[in-house]
Each structure stands twice: as C-alpha cells, then as structure tokens.
Amino acid sequence: MKIRGKLILSFTALVAFLAITLGIVSSITASDVLETQAELNLSYKAIEGAKLIESEMETQRLALKVLAEMDQMKSMGLAEMFTLINRQIVKMEFDDISVIMPNGTLNYKDKKVIQLEKEDPALKVFEGEPVSYFGMSPATGEPVLIYAVPIYQNTRIVGGLLGRYQGVSLSDLSDAITYGKDGYAYIVNAEGIIIAHKDRDKVRSQFNPIKEAEKDPSLEPTKVLFEKILKNK
C-alpha cells in the first residue's frame, strides 16, 4: 500500500475515534445535565407543593381560630358553644369540632366526653399554641388530621377548640401534585410514617417503611430513601 493510502486510512481512523469519543462524552454530559435538571425540577415541585399544602392548612387553622374568638365560645358554656358550632361546621368543612375543657377533657356535640392523655399534642393550646398534627382519633380509632386552637377570655386561656378531618383528607391535597406522566407526591411525618399517599391504605395503616424494613428486608431501599428525606428535611 502506498504511503498516501496509509496516511488516509490512519487519518480516517483517527477522525472516527475522535467522533465516537466526542459522541460518548457529549452523551454523558447531556445525561448529567438532564439528570441535574430533573432533580432541580423535582426539588422545585416539592417546595411549591409543600407551600400549597401549608397554605391550605393555614386557611383551615385560621377558620378555627376565628370561631374560637367569637363571644359565644369565650363563655365556655357547652350548650351555647355547640349551637354555634353546628351552624358553622358545614361552612368550615370540618368532620367534627369539639371543645377542650381546662381539665383536659374533649367534649363532643353528642355529649360524649374523652379524657385526653397528658402528652396529647392538643393540650398545647393551654400554652397558647395553635397546633396541627396527624394522629389517631380517640373517638373513632381512625387516622385523622387535627387542628386545635386556644380560646381566650381577655389574655387568659380558658379552653380550646379541636377540629377534625379524616386522615385521608391530606392525601386529597397531595394528589394535586404530580410530576410527568407517572410521578406523584406523598407526605411523611418526622418519624417516617406516611400521612398522605395515593394508596390510601398506606395512610390508614400508618405505614412506616423505616420500621417495617426490620421485618421485611425488601423494604431496605425504601428505608434508606426515607432516612435520607428526613435527614435533609
């Protein structure tokens, strides 16, 4: 083969090698860029979703607070209080509104009375704190979303109002947050318990993959993911 032919073949091979190498590098770079962009989009979606849910929850807290500031509530006469509650509850969309008395009892409109445990978060209203939390209803044993606000007579806290939603109501809010074709949002609390999910059974059973992974090794990847989420919250 002539020298010129050898040079042409060598040059062609070099160009092909460079083209393949550049193609691989470009593909990797583009993949990294797309992955980074996807992560940023997901982070933005999560932040915006959290703001939306917090806004909805703040609206519900405010509605209960306004009710607690009415004169009929400040009297702490249960008959008068429930007359007003019965008029307002439909507009407020709570499943139930009950009264917290200074002795720590929870009083329902059907005259049912439950003594709250000392560590019940609802009792923080006597420290002047409005509270909201996801837990189990002492009345129904079902998961519920709870809001509680203090009732004041001037500057003295004389009781509180507790509003209850079904536990799956939080899932109704998270259902509105989607990503792409199959992406969906779910919410976990500080312990890793799922409190909102498109699979409502996970909410009702208070599914916690961090604890369940101790019995089911197949949940280990999910456990690691949840621990990472809670660490970076």
PDB file of C-alpha atoms in Angstrom:
ATOM      1  CA  MET A   1       0.000   0.000   0.000  1.00  0.00           C
ATOM      2  CA  LYS A   2       1.326   3.447  -0.880  1.00  0.00           C
ATOM      3  CA  ILE A   3       2.294   5.887   1.895  1.00  0.00           C
ATOM      4  CA  ARG A   4      -0.537   8.244   0.844  1.00  0.00           C
ATOM      5  CA  GLY A   5      -3.086   5.445   1.240  1.00  0.00           C
ATOM      6  CA  LYS A   6      -1.755   4.554   4.674  1.00  0.00           C
ATOM      7  CA  LEU A   7      -1.979   8.175   5.772  1.00  0.00           C
ATOM      8  CA  ILE A   8      -5.571   8.466   4.581  1.00  0.00           C
ATOM      9  CA  LEU A   9      -6.585   5.286   6.413  1.00  0.00           C
ATOM     10  CA  SER A  10      -4.851   6.366   9.610  1.00  0.00           C
ATOM     11  CA  PHE A  11      -6.415   9.798   9.477  1.00  0.00           C
ATOM     12  CA  THR A  12      -9.858   8.354   8.808  1.00  0.00           C
ATOM     13  CA  ALA A  13      -9.487   6.002  11.780  1.00  0.00           C
ATOM     14  CA  LEU A  14      -8.383   8.910  13.982  1.00  0.00           C
ATOM     15  CA  VAL A  15     -11.381  11.009  12.918  1.00  0.00           C
ATOM     16  CA  ALA A  16     -13.713   8.082  13.597  1.00  0.00           C
ATOM     17  CA  PHE A  17     -12.154   7.526  17.033  1.00  0.00           C
ATOM     18  CA  LEU A  18     -12.458  11.215  17.909  1.00  0.00           C
ATOM     19  CA  ALA A  19     -16.041  11.317  16.676  1.00  0.00           C
ATOM     20  CA  ILE A  20     -17.001   8.269  18.768  1.00  0.00           C
ATOM     21  CA  THR A  21     -15.178   9.633  21.834  1.00  0.00           C
ATOM     22  CA  LEU A  22     -16.797  13.052  21.497  1.00  0.00           C
ATOM     23  CA  GLY A  23     -20.165  11.390  20.993  1.00  0.00           C
ATOM     24  CA  ILE A  24     -19.789   9.381  24.200  1.00  0.00           C
ATOM     25  CA  VAL A  25     -18.617  12.445  26.155  1.00  0.00           C
ATOM     26  CA  SER A  26     -21.486  14.513  24.757  1.00  0.00           C
ATOM     27  CA  SER A  27     -23.966  11.784  25.634  1.00  0.00           C
ATOM     28  CA  ILE A  28     -22.652  11.518  29.204  1.00  0.00           C
ATOM     29  CA  THR A  29     -22.630  15.313  29.607  1.00  0.00           C
ATOM     30  CA  ALA A  30     -26.156  15.621  28.225  1.00  0.00           C
ATOM     31  CA  SER A  31     -27.317  12.807  30.516  1.00  0.00           C
ATOM     32  CA  ASP A  32     -25.745  14.544  33.541  1.00  0.00           C
ATOM     33  CA  VAL A  33     -27.372  17.839  32.581  1.00  0.00           C
ATOM     34  CA  LEU A  34     -30.770  16.194  32.160  1.00  0.00           C
ATOM     35  CA  GLU A  35     -30.433  14.365  35.484  1.00  0.00           C
ATOM     36  CA  THR A  36     -29.412  17.565  37.286  1.00  0.00           C
ATOM     37  CA  GLN A  37     -32.289  19.459  35.675  1.00  0.00           C
ATOM     38  CA  ALA A  38     -34.726  16.710  36.639  1.00  0.00           C
ATOM     39  CA  GLU A  39     -33.511  16.853  40.254  1.00  0.00           C
ATOM     40  CA  LEU A  40     -33.912  20.633  40.279  1.00  0.00           C
ATOM     41  CA  ASN A  41     -37.406  20.342  38.812  1.00  0.00           C
ATOM     42  CA  LEU A  42     -38.368  17.764  41.435  1.00  0.00           C
ATOM     43  CA  SER A  43     -36.971  19.931  44.234  1.00  0.00           C
ATOM     44  CA  TYR A  44     -38.888  22.937  42.933  1.00  0.00           C
ATOM     45  CA  LYS A  45     -42.049  20.848  42.627  1.00  0.00           C
ATOM     46  CA  ALA A  46     -41.645  19.565  46.194  1.00  0.00           C
ATOM     47  CA  ILE A  47     -41.107  23.071  47.577  1.00  0.00           C
ATOM     48  CA  GLU A  48     -44.064  24.518  45.698  1.00  0.00           C
ATOM     49  CA  GLY A  49     -46.219  21.557  46.716  1.00  0.00           C
ATOM     50  CA  ALA A  50     -45.269  21.993  50.368  1.00  0.00           C
ATOM     51  CA  LYS A  51     -46.171  25.690  50.155  1.00  0.00           C
ATOM     52  CA  LEU A  52     -49.546  24.843  48.619  1.00  0.00           C
ATOM     53  CA  ILE A  53     -50.397  22.304  51.313  1.00  0.00           C
ATOM     54  CA  GLU A  54     -49.185  24.601  54.094  1.00  0.00           C
ATOM     55  CA  SER A  55     -51.338  27.400  52.668  1.00  0.00           C
ATOM     56  CA  GLU A  56     -54.408  25.142  52.681  1.00  0.00           C
ATOM     57  CA  MET A  57     -53.690  24.030  56.228  1.00  0.00           C
ATOM     58  CA  GLU A  58     -53.174  27.613  57.383  1.00  0.00           C
ATOM     59  CA  THR A  59     -56.579  28.521  55.930  1.00  0.00           C
ATOM     60  CA  GLN A  60     -58.167  25.721  57.974  1.00  0.00           C
ATOM     61  CA  ARG A  61     -56.339  26.783  61.138  1.00  0.00           C
ATOM     62  CA  LEU A  62     -57.426  30.380  60.631  1.00  0.00           C
ATOM     63  CA  ALA A  63     -61.075  29.359  60.225  1.00  0.00           C
ATOM     64  CA  LEU A  64     -60.960  27.516  63.560  1.00  0.00           C
ATOM     65  CA  LYS A  65     -59.180  30.437  65.207  1.00  0.00           C
ATOM     66  CA  VAL A  66     -61.874  32.872  64.039  1.00  0.00           C
ATOM     67  CA  LEU A  67     -64.548  30.589  65.503  1.00  0.00           C
ATOM     68  CA  ALA A  68     -62.656  30.442  68.815  1.00  0.00           C
ATOM     69  CA  GLU A  69     -62.652  34.253  69.015  1.00  0.00           C
ATOM     70  CA  MET A  70     -66.456  34.556  68.907  1.00  0.00           C
ATOM     71  CA  ASP A  71     -68.154  35.661  72.127  1.00  0.00           C
ATOM     72  CA  GLN A  72     -70.293  32.504  72.372  1.00  0.00           C
ATOM     73  CA  MET A  73     -67.081  30.463  72.560  1.00  0.00           C
ATOM     74  CA  LYS A  74     -65.427  32.602  75.203  1.00  0.00           C
ATOM     75  CA  SER A  75     -68.290  31.945  77.611  1.00  0.00           C
ATOM     76  CA  MET A  76     -67.272  28.228  77.703  1.00  0.00           C
ATOM     77  CA  GLY A  77     -70.917  27.199  78.072  1.00  0.00           C
ATOM     78  CA  LEU A  78     -71.089  23.947  76.115  1.00  0.00           C
ATOM     79  CA  ALA A  79     -74.737  24.254  75.021  1.00  0.00           C
ATOM     80  CA  GLU A  80     -74.170  27.723  73.600  1.00  0.00           C
ATOM     81  CA  MET A  81     -70.858  26.708  72.055  1.00  0.00           C
ATOM     82  CA  PHE A  82     -72.296  23.707  70.200  1.00  0.00           C
ATOM     83  CA  THR A  83     -75.244  25.730  68.944  1.00  0.00           C
ATOM     84  CA  LEU A  84     -72.748  27.977  67.177  1.00  0.00           C
ATOM     85  CA  ILE A  85     -70.533  25.071  66.108  1.00  0.00           C
ATOM     86  CA  ASN A  86     -73.486  23.301  64.481  1.00  0.00           C
ATOM     87  CA  ARG A  87     -74.233  26.433  62.450  1.00  0.00           C
ATOM     88  CA  GLN A  88     -70.637  26.887  61.313  1.00  0.00           C
ATOM     89  CA  ILE A  89     -69.278  23.382  60.811  1.00  0.00           C
ATOM     90  CA  VAL A  90     -70.737  22.812  57.348  1.00  0.00           C
ATOM     91  CA  LYS A  91     -69.205  26.017  56.006  1.00  0.00           C
ATOM     92  CA  MET A  92     -65.872  25.186  57.636  1.00  0.00           C
ATOM     93  CA  GLU A  93     -65.847  21.645  56.166  1.00  0.00           C
ATOM     94  CA  PHE A  94     -64.548  20.001  59.336  1.00  0.00           C
ATOM     95  CA  ASP A  95     -65.850  16.496  60.004  1.00  0.00           C
ATOM     96  CA  ASP A  96     -66.229  17.407  63.651  1.00  0.00           C
ATOM     97  CA  ILE A  97     -65.404  20.222  66.076  1.00  0.00           C
ATOM     98  CA  SER A  98     -65.133  19.516  69.788  1.00  0.00           C
ATOM     99  CA  VAL A  99     -64.321  21.555  72.881  1.00  0.00           C
ATOM    100  CA  ILE A 100     -61.247  21.116  75.072  1.00  0.00           C
ATOM    101  CA  MET A 101     -62.017  21.971  78.684  1.00  0.00           C
ATOM    102  CA  PRO A 102     -59.452  23.188  81.268  1.00  0.00           C
ATOM    103  CA  ASN A 103     -59.480  19.739  82.935  1.00  0.00           C
ATOM    104  CA  GLY A 104     -58.141  18.189  79.719  1.00  0.00           C
ATOM    105  CA  THR A 105     -61.385  16.574  78.592  1.00  0.00           C
ATOM    106  CA  LEU A 106     -62.540  16.586  74.987  1.00  0.00           C
ATOM    107  CA  ASN A 107     -66.266  17.273  74.747  1.00  0.00           C
ATOM    108  CA  TYR A 108     -68.318  16.312  71.680  1.00  0.00           C
ATOM    109  CA  LYS A 109     -71.659  17.649  70.492  1.00  0.00           C
ATOM    110  CA  ASP A 110     -73.291  14.260  71.236  1.00  0.00           C
ATOM    111  CA  LYS A 111     -72.226  14.796  74.886  1.00  0.00           C
ATOM    112  CA  LYS A 112     -69.508  12.173  74.649  1.00  0.00           C
ATOM    113  CA  VAL A 113     -66.511  13.062  76.837  1.00  0.00           C
ATOM    114  CA  ILE A 114     -62.951  11.732  76.475  1.00  0.00           C
ATOM    115  CA  GLN A 115     -60.054  12.427  78.820  1.00  0.00           C
ATOM    116  CA  LEU A 116     -57.010  13.378  76.778  1.00  0.00           C
ATOM    117  CA  GLU A 117     -53.666  11.848  77.701  1.00  0.00           C
ATOM    118  CA  LYS A 118     -51.192  14.265  79.289  1.00  0.00           C
ATOM    119  CA  GLU A 119     -48.883  14.013  76.276  1.00  0.00           C
ATOM    120  CA  ASP A 120     -51.643  14.658  73.736  1.00  0.00           C
ATOM    121  CA  PRO A 121     -50.461  17.453  71.392  1.00  0.00           C
ATOM    122  CA  ALA A 122     -53.899  19.104  71.548  1.00  0.00           C
ATOM    123  CA  LEU A 123     -53.230  20.160  75.144  1.00  0.00           C
ATOM    124  CA  LYS A 124     -50.549  22.547  73.915  1.00  0.00           C
ATOM    125  CA  VAL A 125     -53.379  25.014  73.359  1.00  0.00           C
ATOM    126  CA  PHE A 126     -53.105  25.774  77.081  1.00  0.00           C
ATOM    127  CA  GLU A 127     -49.596  27.029  76.350  1.00  0.00           C
ATOM    128  CA  GLY A 128     -51.068  29.427  73.797  1.00  0.00           C
ATOM    129  CA  GLU A 129     -50.011  27.358  70.794  1.00  0.00           C
ATOM    130  CA  PRO A 130     -52.283  26.555  67.855  1.00  0.00           C
ATOM    131  CA  VAL A 131     -51.386  23.020  66.804  1.00  0.00           C
ATOM    132  CA  SER A 132     -51.953  20.719  63.865  1.00  0.00           C
ATOM    133  CA  TYR A 133     -50.944  17.108  63.666  1.00  0.00           C
ATOM    134  CA  PHE A 134     -51.746  13.745  62.143  1.00  0.00           C
ATOM    135  CA  GLY A 135     -52.752  11.021  64.560  1.00  0.00           C
ATOM    136  CA  MET A 136     -55.351   8.516  65.669  1.00  0.00           C
ATOM    137  CA  SER A 137     -58.746   9.748  66.827  1.00  0.00           C
ATOM    138  CA  PRO A 138     -59.545   8.750  70.437  1.00  0.00           C
ATOM    139  CA  ALA A 139     -63.206   8.720  69.410  1.00  0.00           C
ATOM    140  CA  THR A 140     -63.077   6.614  66.223  1.00  0.00           C
ATOM    141  CA  GLY A 141     -59.654   4.916  66.290  1.00  0.00           C
ATOM    142  CA  GLU A 142     -59.165   6.093  62.696  1.00  0.00           C
ATOM    143  CA  PRO A 143     -56.286   8.243  61.380  1.00  0.00           C
ATOM    144  CA  VAL A 144     -57.242  11.910  61.480  1.00  0.00           C
ATOM    145  CA  LEU A 145     -55.848  15.343  60.699  1.00  0.00           C
ATOM    146  CA  ILE A 146     -56.265  17.516  63.783  1.00  0.00           C
ATOM    147  CA  TYR A 147     -56.267  21.277  64.313  1.00  0.00           C
ATOM    148  CA  ALA A 148     -56.511  22.790  67.772  1.00  0.00           C
ATOM    149  CA  VAL A 149     -56.576  26.440  68.857  1.00  0.00           C
ATOM    150  CA  PRO A 150     -56.853  28.127  72.281  1.00  0.00           C
ATOM    151  CA  ILE A 151     -59.906  30.033  73.488  1.00  0.00           C
ATOM    152  CA  TYR A 152     -59.104  33.267  75.324  1.00  0.00           C
ATOM    153  CA  GLN A 153     -61.036  35.355  77.797  1.00  0.00           C
ATOM    154  CA  ASN A 154     -59.059  38.582  77.533  1.00  0.00           C
ATOM    155  CA  THR A 155     -55.487  37.280  77.984  1.00  0.00           C
ATOM    156  CA  ARG A 156     -56.415  34.102  79.922  1.00  0.00           C
ATOM    157  CA  ILE A 157     -56.676  30.753  78.141  1.00  0.00           C
ATOM    158  CA  VAL A 158     -59.907  29.078  79.246  1.00  0.00           C
ATOM    159  CA  GLY A 159     -60.140  26.182  76.803  1.00  0.00           C
ATOM    160  CA  GLY A 160     -59.691  25.203  73.196  1.00  0.00           C
ATOM    161  CA  LEU A 161     -61.382  24.061  70.017  1.00  0.00           C
ATOM    162  CA  LEU A 162     -60.362  20.896  68.213  1.00  0.00           C
ATOM    163  CA  GLY A 163     -61.284  20.433  64.565  1.00  0.00           C
ATOM    164  CA  ARG A 164     -61.030  17.023  62.933  1.00  0.00           C
ATOM    165  CA  TYR A 165     -60.697  15.921  59.323  1.00  0.00           C
ATOM    166  CA  GLN A 166     -60.475  12.378  58.050  1.00  0.00           C
ATOM    167  CA  GLY A 167     -56.841  11.299  57.807  1.00  0.00           C
ATOM    168  CA  VAL A 168     -57.075  10.778  54.063  1.00  0.00           C
ATOM    169  CA  SER A 169     -58.017  14.448  53.523  1.00  0.00           C
ATOM    170  CA  LEU A 170     -54.328  15.334  53.436  1.00  0.00           C
ATOM    171  CA  SER A 171     -53.952  12.857  50.582  1.00  0.00           C
ATOM    172  CA  ASP A 172     -56.583  14.787  48.640  1.00  0.00           C
ATOM    173  CA  LEU A 173     -54.231  17.776  48.762  1.00  0.00           C
ATOM    174  CA  SER A 174     -51.120  15.797  47.789  1.00  0.00           C
ATOM    175  CA  ASP A 175     -52.997  14.149  44.883  1.00  0.00           C
ATOM    176  CA  ALA A 176     -52.983  17.507  43.122  1.00  0.00           C
ATOM    177  CA  ILE A 177     -49.168  17.491  42.989  1.00  0.00           C
ATOM    178  CA  THR A 178     -47.842  15.412  40.093  1.00  0.00           C
ATOM    179  CA  TYR A 179     -44.639  15.136  38.074  1.00  0.00           C
ATOM    180  CA  GLY A 180     -44.541  13.949  34.470  1.00  0.00           C
ATOM    181  CA  LYS A 181     -46.702  11.009  33.480  1.00  0.00           C
ATOM    182  CA  ASP A 182     -46.330   8.760  36.498  1.00  0.00           C
ATOM    183  CA  GLY A 183     -44.815  10.950  39.232  1.00  0.00           C
ATOM    184  CA  TYR A 184     -46.875  11.610  42.339  1.00  0.00           C
ATOM    185  CA  ALA A 185     -46.432  13.235  45.737  1.00  0.00           C
ATOM    186  CA  TYR A 186     -46.702  11.723  49.188  1.00  0.00           C
ATOM    187  CA  ILE A 187     -46.098  13.119  52.668  1.00  0.00           C
ATOM    188  CA  VAL A 188     -44.257  11.586  55.619  1.00  0.00           C
ATOM    189  CA  ASN A 189     -44.039  12.881  59.165  1.00  0.00           C
ATOM    190  CA  ALA A 190     -40.901  13.285  61.268  1.00  0.00           C
ATOM    191  CA  GLU A 191     -40.982   9.597  62.269  1.00  0.00           C
ATOM    192  CA  GLY A 192     -41.236   8.349  58.685  1.00  0.00           C
ATOM    193  CA  ILE A 193     -44.941   7.472  58.840  1.00  0.00           C
ATOM    194  CA  ILE A 194     -46.774   8.027  55.559  1.00  0.00           C
ATOM    195  CA  ILE A 195     -49.581  10.501  56.253  1.00  0.00           C
ATOM    196  CA  ALA A 196     -50.595  11.246  52.651  1.00  0.00           C
ATOM    197  CA  HIS A 197     -50.362   8.917  49.653  1.00  0.00           C
ATOM    198  CA  LYS A 198     -52.276   7.927  46.541  1.00  0.00           C
ATOM    199  CA  ASP A 199     -52.600   4.477  48.130  1.00  0.00           C
ATOM    200  CA  ARG A 200     -54.976   5.386  50.967  1.00  0.00           C
ATOM    201  CA  ASP A 201     -54.376   2.052  52.711  1.00  0.00           C
ATOM    202  CA  LYS A 202     -50.821   3.169  53.472  1.00  0.00           C
ATOM    203  CA  VAL A 203     -52.296   6.170  55.288  1.00  0.00           C
ATOM    204  CA  ARG A 204     -54.902   4.172  57.170  1.00  0.00           C
ATOM    205  CA  SER A 205     -52.323   1.634  58.332  1.00  0.00           C
ATOM    206  CA  GLN A 206     -49.814   4.389  59.204  1.00  0.00           C
ATOM    207  CA  PHE A 207     -47.226   2.594  57.095  1.00  0.00           C
ATOM    208  CA  ASN A 208     -43.635   3.301  58.153  1.00  0.00           C
ATOM    209  CA  PRO A 209     -41.021   1.667  55.863  1.00  0.00           C
ATOM    210  CA  ILE A 210     -38.222   2.535  58.314  1.00  0.00           C
ATOM    211  CA  LYS A 211     -39.773   0.260  60.935  1.00  0.00           C
ATOM    212  CA  GLU A 212     -41.248  -2.255  58.500  1.00  0.00           C
ATOM    213  CA  ALA A 213     -37.801  -2.847  56.952  1.00  0.00           C
ATOM    214  CA  GLU A 214     -36.805  -4.530  60.222  1.00  0.00           C
ATOM    215  CA  LYS A 215     -39.260  -7.314  59.367  1.00  0.00           C
ATOM    216  CA  ASP A 216     -39.152  -7.099  55.556  1.00  0.00           C
ATOM    217  CA  PRO A 217     -35.626  -6.806  54.020  1.00  0.00           C
ATOM    218  CA  SER A 218     -37.106  -5.944  50.607  1.00  0.00           C
ATOM    219  CA  LEU A 219     -38.045  -2.536  52.062  1.00  0.00           C
ATOM    220  CA  GLU A 220     -34.424  -1.657  52.829  1.00  0.00           C
ATOM    221  CA  PRO A 221     -34.038   0.637  49.737  1.00  0.00           C
ATOM    222  CA  THR A 222     -37.240   2.463  50.733  1.00  0.00           C
ATOM    223  CA  LYS A 223     -35.992   2.751  54.305  1.00  0.00           C
ATOM    224  CA  VAL A 224     -32.733   4.318  53.086  1.00  0.00           C
ATOM    225  CA  LEU A 225     -34.697   6.761  50.898  1.00  0.00           C
ATOM    226  CA  PHE A 226     -36.951   7.815  53.791  1.00  0.00           C
ATOM    227  CA  GLU A 227     -33.999   8.272  56.119  1.00  0.00           C
ATOM    228  CA  LYS A 228     -32.362  10.482  53.502  1.00  0.00           C
ATOM    229  CA  ILE A 229     -35.570  12.506  53.107  1.00  0.00           C
ATOM    230  CA  LEU A 230     -35.869  13.030  56.872  1.00  0.00           C
ATOM    231  CA  LYS A 231     -32.192  13.914  57.212  1.00  0.00           C
ATOM    232  CA  ASN A 232     -32.469  16.604  54.516  1.00  0.00           C
ATOM    233  CA  LYS A 233     -35.883  17.964  55.546  1.00  0.00           C
TER     234      LYS A 233
END
